Short mmCIF file of C-alpha atoms and ligand atoms in Angstrom, two decimals:
data_model
loop_
_atom_site.label_atom_id
_atom_site.label_comp_id
_atom_site.label_asym_id
_atom_site.label_seq_id
_atom_site.Cartn_x
_atom_site.Cartn_y
_atom_site.Cartn_z
CA MET Z 594 -0.54 0.06 0.14
CA LYS Z 595 1.44 3.28 -0.90
CA VAL Z 596 0.30 5.97 0.99
CA ILE Z 597 0.62 9.68 -1.03
CA ARG Z 598 0.55 13.28 0.82
CA ASP Z 599 1.71 14.89 -2.91
CA MET Z 600 -1.79 15.44 -5.35
CA GLN Z 601 1.07 16.02 -8.06
CA GLU Z 602 2.58 12.87 -7.50
CA TRP Z 603 -0.44 11.27 -7.08
CA ARG Z 604 -1.78 12.90 -10.81
CA ALA Z 605 1.16 11.57 -12.43
CA LEU Z 606 0.75 8.04 -11.06
CA ARG Z 607 -3.09 7.65 -11.96
CA LYS Z 608 -2.12 8.40 -15.44
CA LYS Z 609 0.22 5.25 -15.49
CA LEU Z 610 -3.01 2.93 -13.67
CA VAL Z 611 -4.33 0.18 -15.73
CA GLY Z 612 -7.14 -1.55 -14.77
CA SER Z 613 -10.05 -1.01 -13.06
CA VAL Z 614 -10.23 1.55 -10.23
CA GLY Z 615 -12.34 1.81 -7.16
CA PHE Z 616 -12.41 4.61 -5.02
CA VAL Z 617 -13.81 5.23 -1.03
CA PRO Z 618 -13.50 8.86 0.16
CA THR Z 619 -13.53 9.49 4.07
CA MET Z 620 -12.64 11.55 6.54
CA GLY Z 621 -10.75 8.94 8.39
CA ALA Z 622 -11.71 7.36 12.06
CA LEU Z 623 -12.41 4.42 9.82
CA HIS Z 624 -15.24 1.93 11.51
CA ALA Z 625 -16.74 -1.69 10.01
CA GLY Z 626 -18.63 0.54 7.66
CA HIS Z 627 -15.64 2.19 6.03
CA ALA Z 628 -14.42 -1.10 5.93
CA SER Z 629 -17.46 -2.94 4.43
CA LEU Z 630 -16.81 -0.27 1.29
CA LEU Z 631 -13.19 -1.16 1.02
CA GLU Z 632 -13.72 -4.83 0.88
CA ARG Z 633 -16.48 -4.39 -1.79
CA SER Z 634 -14.18 -2.49 -4.00
CA VAL Z 635 -10.93 -4.38 -3.33
CA ALA Z 636 -13.12 -7.88 -4.03
CA ARG Z 637 -14.47 -6.39 -7.08
CA GLU Z 638 -11.52 -4.09 -8.40
CA ARG Z 639 -8.21 -3.95 -9.73
CA ILE Z 640 -7.15 -1.24 -8.08
CA THR Z 641 -8.75 0.50 -4.77
CA VAL Z 642 -7.92 3.92 -3.39
CA LEU Z 643 -9.53 5.55 -0.12
CA SER Z 644 -8.82 9.19 0.36
CA ILE Z 645 -9.13 10.32 4.01
CA TYR Z 646 -9.42 14.13 3.99
CA VAL Z 647 -11.52 16.31 6.86
CA ASN Z 648 -13.46 18.30 4.43
CA PRO Z 649 -13.96 21.74 6.67
CA THR Z 650 -16.94 23.35 4.03
CA GLN Z 651 -19.10 20.59 5.16
CA PHE Z 652 -19.02 21.51 8.50
CA ASN Z 653 -21.27 24.48 9.81
CA ASP Z 654 -20.04 24.40 13.19
CA ALA Z 655 -16.74 24.85 14.31
CA LYS Z 656 -16.81 22.91 17.13
CA ASP Z 657 -18.03 19.84 15.10
CA LEU Z 658 -14.93 19.84 12.96
CA ALA Z 659 -12.29 20.63 16.05
CA ALA Z 660 -14.17 17.38 17.55
CA TYR Z 661 -13.62 15.01 14.50
CA PRO Z 662 -11.84 11.83 15.69
CA ASP Z 663 -8.34 11.79 13.88
CA THR Z 664 -7.12 8.11 13.83
CA LEU Z 665 -4.67 8.20 10.78
CA GLU Z 666 -2.28 5.42 12.34
CA ASP Z 667 -5.08 3.00 12.59
CA ASP Z 668 -6.79 4.00 9.39
CA LEU Z 669 -3.84 3.42 7.88
CA GLN Z 670 -2.98 -0.01 9.26
CA LEU Z 671 -6.96 -1.14 8.80
CA ALA Z 672 -6.30 0.21 4.94
CA GLU Z 673 -3.53 -1.58 4.75
CA GLN Z 674 -5.24 -5.31 6.33
CA LEU Z 675 -7.84 -4.69 3.75
CA GLY Z 676 -5.80 -4.68 0.33
CA VAL Z 677 -5.99 -1.18 -0.29
CA ASP Z 678 -3.89 0.08 -2.82
CA PHE Z 679 -3.58 3.66 -2.55
CA VAL Z 680 -4.25 6.11 0.01
CA ILE Z 681 -4.43 9.78 -0.77
CA LEU Z 682 -4.11 12.12 1.91
CA PRO Z 683 -4.71 15.40 0.16
CA THR Z 684 -4.73 19.33 2.30
CA TYR Z 685 -6.57 22.13 2.03
CA GLY Z 686 -4.21 24.00 -0.02
CA ASP Z 687 -4.33 20.86 -2.30
CA MET Z 688 -8.29 20.75 -2.48
CA TYR Z 689 -9.36 24.74 -2.15
CA ALA Z 690 -6.55 26.60 -3.92
CA ASP Z 691 -9.79 28.38 -5.44
CA GLY Z 692 -10.45 29.51 -1.62
CA PHE Z 693 -13.89 27.86 -2.40
CA ARG Z 694 -14.69 30.22 -5.14
CA PHE Z 695 -16.67 27.51 -7.04
CA GLN Z 696 -19.18 25.43 -5.41
CA VAL Z 697 -21.38 22.43 -6.61
CA GLU Z 698 -25.19 23.52 -5.02
CA GLU Z 699 -28.20 21.42 -5.20
CA ASN Z 700 -31.25 23.54 -4.44
CA GLN Z 701 -34.04 20.92 -4.07
CA LEU Z 702 -32.86 17.91 -1.67
CA SER Z 703 -30.40 19.21 0.07
CA ARG Z 704 -32.36 21.72 1.75
CA SER Z 705 -34.49 19.17 3.26
CA LEU Z 706 -33.84 16.69 6.22
CA CYS Z 707 -29.66 17.05 7.28
CA GLY Z 708 -29.54 19.92 4.78
CA ALA Z 709 -32.40 21.86 6.99
CA ASP Z 710 -30.70 21.91 10.04
CA ARG Z 711 -27.38 22.42 8.60
CA PRO Z 712 -27.09 24.81 6.01
CA GLY Z 713 -24.45 24.35 3.10
CA HIS Z 714 -23.27 21.13 4.33
CA PHE Z 715 -24.59 19.57 1.04
CA THR Z 716 -22.45 21.95 -0.96
CA GLY Z 717 -19.43 21.24 1.09
CA VAL Z 718 -19.84 17.71 0.51
CA LEU Z 719 -21.02 17.69 -3.04
CA THR Z 720 -17.62 20.41 -4.07
CA ILE Z 721 -15.21 18.44 -2.51
CA VAL Z 722 -16.81 15.05 -3.92
CA MET Z 723 -16.35 16.47 -7.44
CA LYS Z 724 -13.23 17.50 -6.75
CA LEU Z 725 -12.19 14.02 -5.63
CA LEU Z 726 -13.63 12.19 -8.05
CA ASN Z 727 -12.07 14.46 -10.78
CA LEU Z 728 -8.72 13.84 -9.00
CA VAL Z 729 -9.14 9.87 -8.54
CA ALA Z 730 -11.08 9.76 -11.59
CA PRO Z 731 -12.30 6.15 -10.86
CA ASP Z 732 -14.36 3.62 -12.48
CA ARG Z 733 -16.59 3.28 -9.15
CA ALA Z 734 -17.08 5.03 -5.98
CA TYR Z 735 -18.55 3.39 -2.90
CA PHE Z 736 -20.78 5.27 -0.38
CA GLY Z 737 -22.62 3.89 2.36
CA LYS Z 738 -26.74 3.98 2.55
CA LYS Z 739 -26.46 5.58 6.44
CA ASP Z 740 -26.02 8.63 4.73
CA TYR Z 741 -28.76 8.16 2.09
CA GLN Z 742 -29.36 11.85 1.06
CA GLN Z 743 -26.08 12.20 0.67
CA TYR Z 744 -25.49 8.67 -1.61
CA THR Z 745 -28.29 10.20 -3.36
CA LEU Z 746 -27.25 13.52 -4.39
CA ILE Z 747 -24.16 12.53 -4.84
CA ARG Z 748 -25.55 10.35 -7.36
CA ASP Z 749 -27.54 12.21 -8.95
CA MET Z 750 -24.78 14.78 -9.50
CA CYS Z 751 -22.46 12.22 -11.62
CA GLU Z 752 -25.61 11.84 -13.38
CA THR Z 753 -26.43 15.21 -13.91
CA PHE Z 754 -22.89 16.71 -15.21
CA PHE Z 755 -22.33 13.46 -17.22
CA MET Z 756 -19.51 12.14 -14.76
CA ASN Z 757 -17.81 9.09 -15.67
CA VAL Z 758 -18.27 6.83 -12.86
CA GLU Z 759 -20.51 4.76 -10.91
CA ILE Z 760 -22.12 5.29 -7.91
CA VAL Z 761 -22.21 2.15 -5.56
CA GLY Z 762 -24.25 2.44 -2.56
CA CYS Z 763 -23.54 -0.20 0.20
CA GLU Z 764 -25.95 -1.08 2.80
CA THR Z 765 -25.18 0.34 6.43
CA VAL Z 766 -23.29 -1.48 8.99
CA ARG Z 767 -24.52 -1.69 12.58
CA GLU Z 768 -23.26 -2.53 15.58
CA LEU Z 769 -24.68 -6.12 17.55
CA ASP Z 770 -27.51 -3.96 19.66
CA GLY Z 771 -28.57 -2.00 15.84
CA LEU Z 772 -26.63 1.12 15.65
CA ALA Z 773 -25.32 2.23 13.05
CA MET Z 774 -21.41 2.25 12.17
CA SER Z 775 -20.36 5.83 12.33
CA SER Z 776 -17.12 7.82 12.96
CA ARG Z 777 -19.20 10.03 15.55
CA ASN Z 778 -20.15 6.72 17.79
CA LYS Z 779 -16.72 7.14 19.25
CA LEU Z 780 -17.70 10.57 20.56
CA LEU Z 781 -20.08 9.02 23.05
CA ASP Z 782 -19.50 8.40 26.32
CA ALA Z 783 -20.16 4.77 27.74
CA GLU Z 784 -23.94 5.86 29.12
CA THR Z 785 -25.18 7.71 26.38
CA ARG Z 786 -23.82 5.16 24.09
CA SER Z 787 -25.57 2.36 25.57
CA ARG Z 788 -29.02 4.46 25.08
CA VAL Z 789 -28.80 5.22 21.97
CA ALA Z 790 -29.84 1.69 20.10
CA VAL Z 791 -33.21 2.50 20.71
CA PHE Z 792 -32.55 4.89 17.91
CA TYR Z 793 -32.90 2.14 15.31
CA ASP Z 794 -35.44 0.12 17.23
CA VAL Z 795 -37.99 3.74 17.32
CA LEU Z 796 -37.09 4.47 13.73
CA SER Z 797 -37.97 0.50 12.20
CA SER Z 798 -41.00 -0.04 14.57
CA ALA Z 799 -42.76 3.40 15.20
CA SER Z 800 -46.13 3.32 14.08
CA SER Z 801 -45.41 7.43 12.33
CA ASP Z 802 -42.92 9.43 12.71
CA LYS Z 803 -45.05 11.42 15.01
CA ALA Z 804 -44.82 8.73 17.39
CA ALA Z 805 -40.83 8.23 16.76
CA ILE Z 806 -40.56 11.62 17.94
CA LEU Z 807 -42.25 11.32 20.97
CA ALA Z 808 -40.63 7.98 21.64
CA LEU Z 809 -37.31 9.54 21.19
CA GLU Z 810 -37.53 12.51 23.62
CA ASN Z 811 -39.08 10.34 25.98
CA PHE Z 812 -35.65 8.95 25.76
CA GLY Z 813 -34.45 11.94 26.42
CA PHE Z 814 -33.12 13.13 22.85
CA LYS Z 815 -33.26 16.01 20.93
CA VAL Z 816 -35.10 15.16 17.96
CA ASP Z 817 -33.87 16.83 15.03
CA TYR Z 818 -36.05 15.28 12.39
CA VAL Z 819 -37.76 12.05 11.87
CA GLU Z 820 -39.77 12.10 8.38
CA THR Z 821 -40.46 9.25 6.48
CA ILE Z 822 -40.21 9.43 2.60
CA GLY Z 823 -41.66 6.98 -0.17
CA GLN Z 824 -40.93 4.02 1.92
CA ARG Z 825 -37.59 4.63 3.64
CA ARG Z 826 -37.89 6.29 7.26
CA PHE Z 827 -34.94 9.13 7.88
CA GLY Z 828 -33.85 10.79 11.12
CA ALA Z 829 -31.56 12.62 12.89
CA ILE Z 830 -30.91 13.12 16.56
CA VAL Z 831 -28.71 15.13 19.10
CA VAL Z 832 -27.43 13.03 21.87
CA GLY Z 833 -25.15 13.12 24.96
CA PRO Z 834 -24.41 15.66 27.68
CA GLN Z 835 -24.51 19.48 27.14
CA SER Z 836 -20.73 19.85 26.73
CA GLU Z 837 -20.40 16.78 24.22
CA LYS Z 838 -23.45 16.53 21.95
CA VAL Z 839 -23.14 14.59 19.34
CA ARG Z 840 -25.66 14.31 16.03
CA LEU Z 841 -26.61 11.08 14.77
CA ILE Z 842 -28.44 10.19 11.83
CA ASP Z 843 -29.79 6.71 10.40
CA ASN Z 844 -32.58 5.35 7.82
CA VAL Z 845 -34.38 2.54 7.62
CA VAL Z 846 -36.58 0.82 5.05
CA ILE Z 847 -40.44 0.76 6.37
CA GLU Z 848 -42.26 -1.68 4.61
CA ALA Z 849 -45.63 -0.77 5.98
CA ALA Z 850 -45.82 3.18 6.46
CA ARG Z 851 -45.25 5.27 3.39
CA GLY Z 852 -45.06 8.75 3.70
CA PRO Z 853 -45.60 11.26 0.78
CA GLY Z 854 -43.30 10.35 -2.29
CA ARG Z 855 -40.34 11.93 -3.52
CA SER Z 856 -39.34 11.25 -6.97
CA PHE Z 857 -35.40 11.52 -6.10
CA LEU Z 858 -35.20 9.64 -3.02
CA GLN Z 859 -36.90 6.82 -4.61
CA GLY Z 860 -36.20 4.47 -7.38
CA ASP Z 861 -33.52 2.87 -4.82
CA LYS Z 862 -31.20 0.41 -5.84
CA ASN Z 863 -28.33 -0.70 -4.28
CA THR Z 864 -26.27 -0.11 -7.39
CA THR Z 865 -26.99 2.95 -9.82
CA THR Z 866 -24.60 3.03 -12.85
CA VAL Z 867 -24.28 6.69 -14.26
CA SER Z 868 -21.34 5.88 -16.26
CA ALA Z 869 -21.73 7.51 -19.59
CA GLY Z 870 -19.64 4.77 -21.02
O1 PAF A 1082 -19.38 10.70 4.27
C1 PAF A 1082 -18.09 11.35 4.74
O2 PAF A 1082 -17.83 11.01 4.98
C2 PAF A 1082 -17.91 12.45 3.68
O3 PAF A 1082 -19.23 12.98 3.66
C3 PAF A 1082 -17.12 12.62 2.43
C4 PAF A 1082 -18.43 11.81 1.40
C5 PAF A 1082 -15.88 11.66 2.48
C6 PAF A 1082 -17.23 14.09 1.60
O4 PAF A 1082 -16.09 14.84 2.68
#
């Protein structure tokens, strides 16, 4: 495995790579969810590239950015064990030489759910993902469906801008008690961690969004939203003591419940091909 910090070196090297390239973009603090994306890529592609870059433009809260876990040594060890070929570690200077002058903005889906509480968040995500996809030029890029809204927006962006990449959506990996794997789980104190498993249970079993909100509030969580769109119920809660608030998101497929349909979140397939050729 080669770790590359110099993006000029990477771009020169990329031109020489032969065979399919799979890409997993991350912000580090790797967990079993990331591992499953990397495993999928390693199994399918000739070459797998992992990027680790904590993207400041997608954080609308400076405290949240400062608290983001940094576990680079462990991340590199895991990547090596999983058979990753290249890890790229770009800097702010590499990714934002333009000072964020150019941005990718979506004006519908990005304003709802997580976007309603985090203005500018998805503009930061879409802008960095477009830059990373151009930098890596993969055949396929792998994203987790825990961040389903993000996955949908990226898939649609690639289709809209005729990008030659296939966006592969991968199922959410969960802890034994149902909690979705997330880098933010590392920030939970033991007491909070033991209580948050109910988030998944409530989203899966509540008879309505309103019932889910009430149940989560009764458990002492601040609920940002619970909303069912089509057959998928989305939720975001804020947990933990005042000084160490952590925001968790999740989504589940609800067979029985049906919220108002929204075309851009429907047509859920495990893999969506957006390649032009
Ligand atoms: O899901 C993430 O970790 C980030 O939003 C991503 C896709 C790496 C962009 O910074």
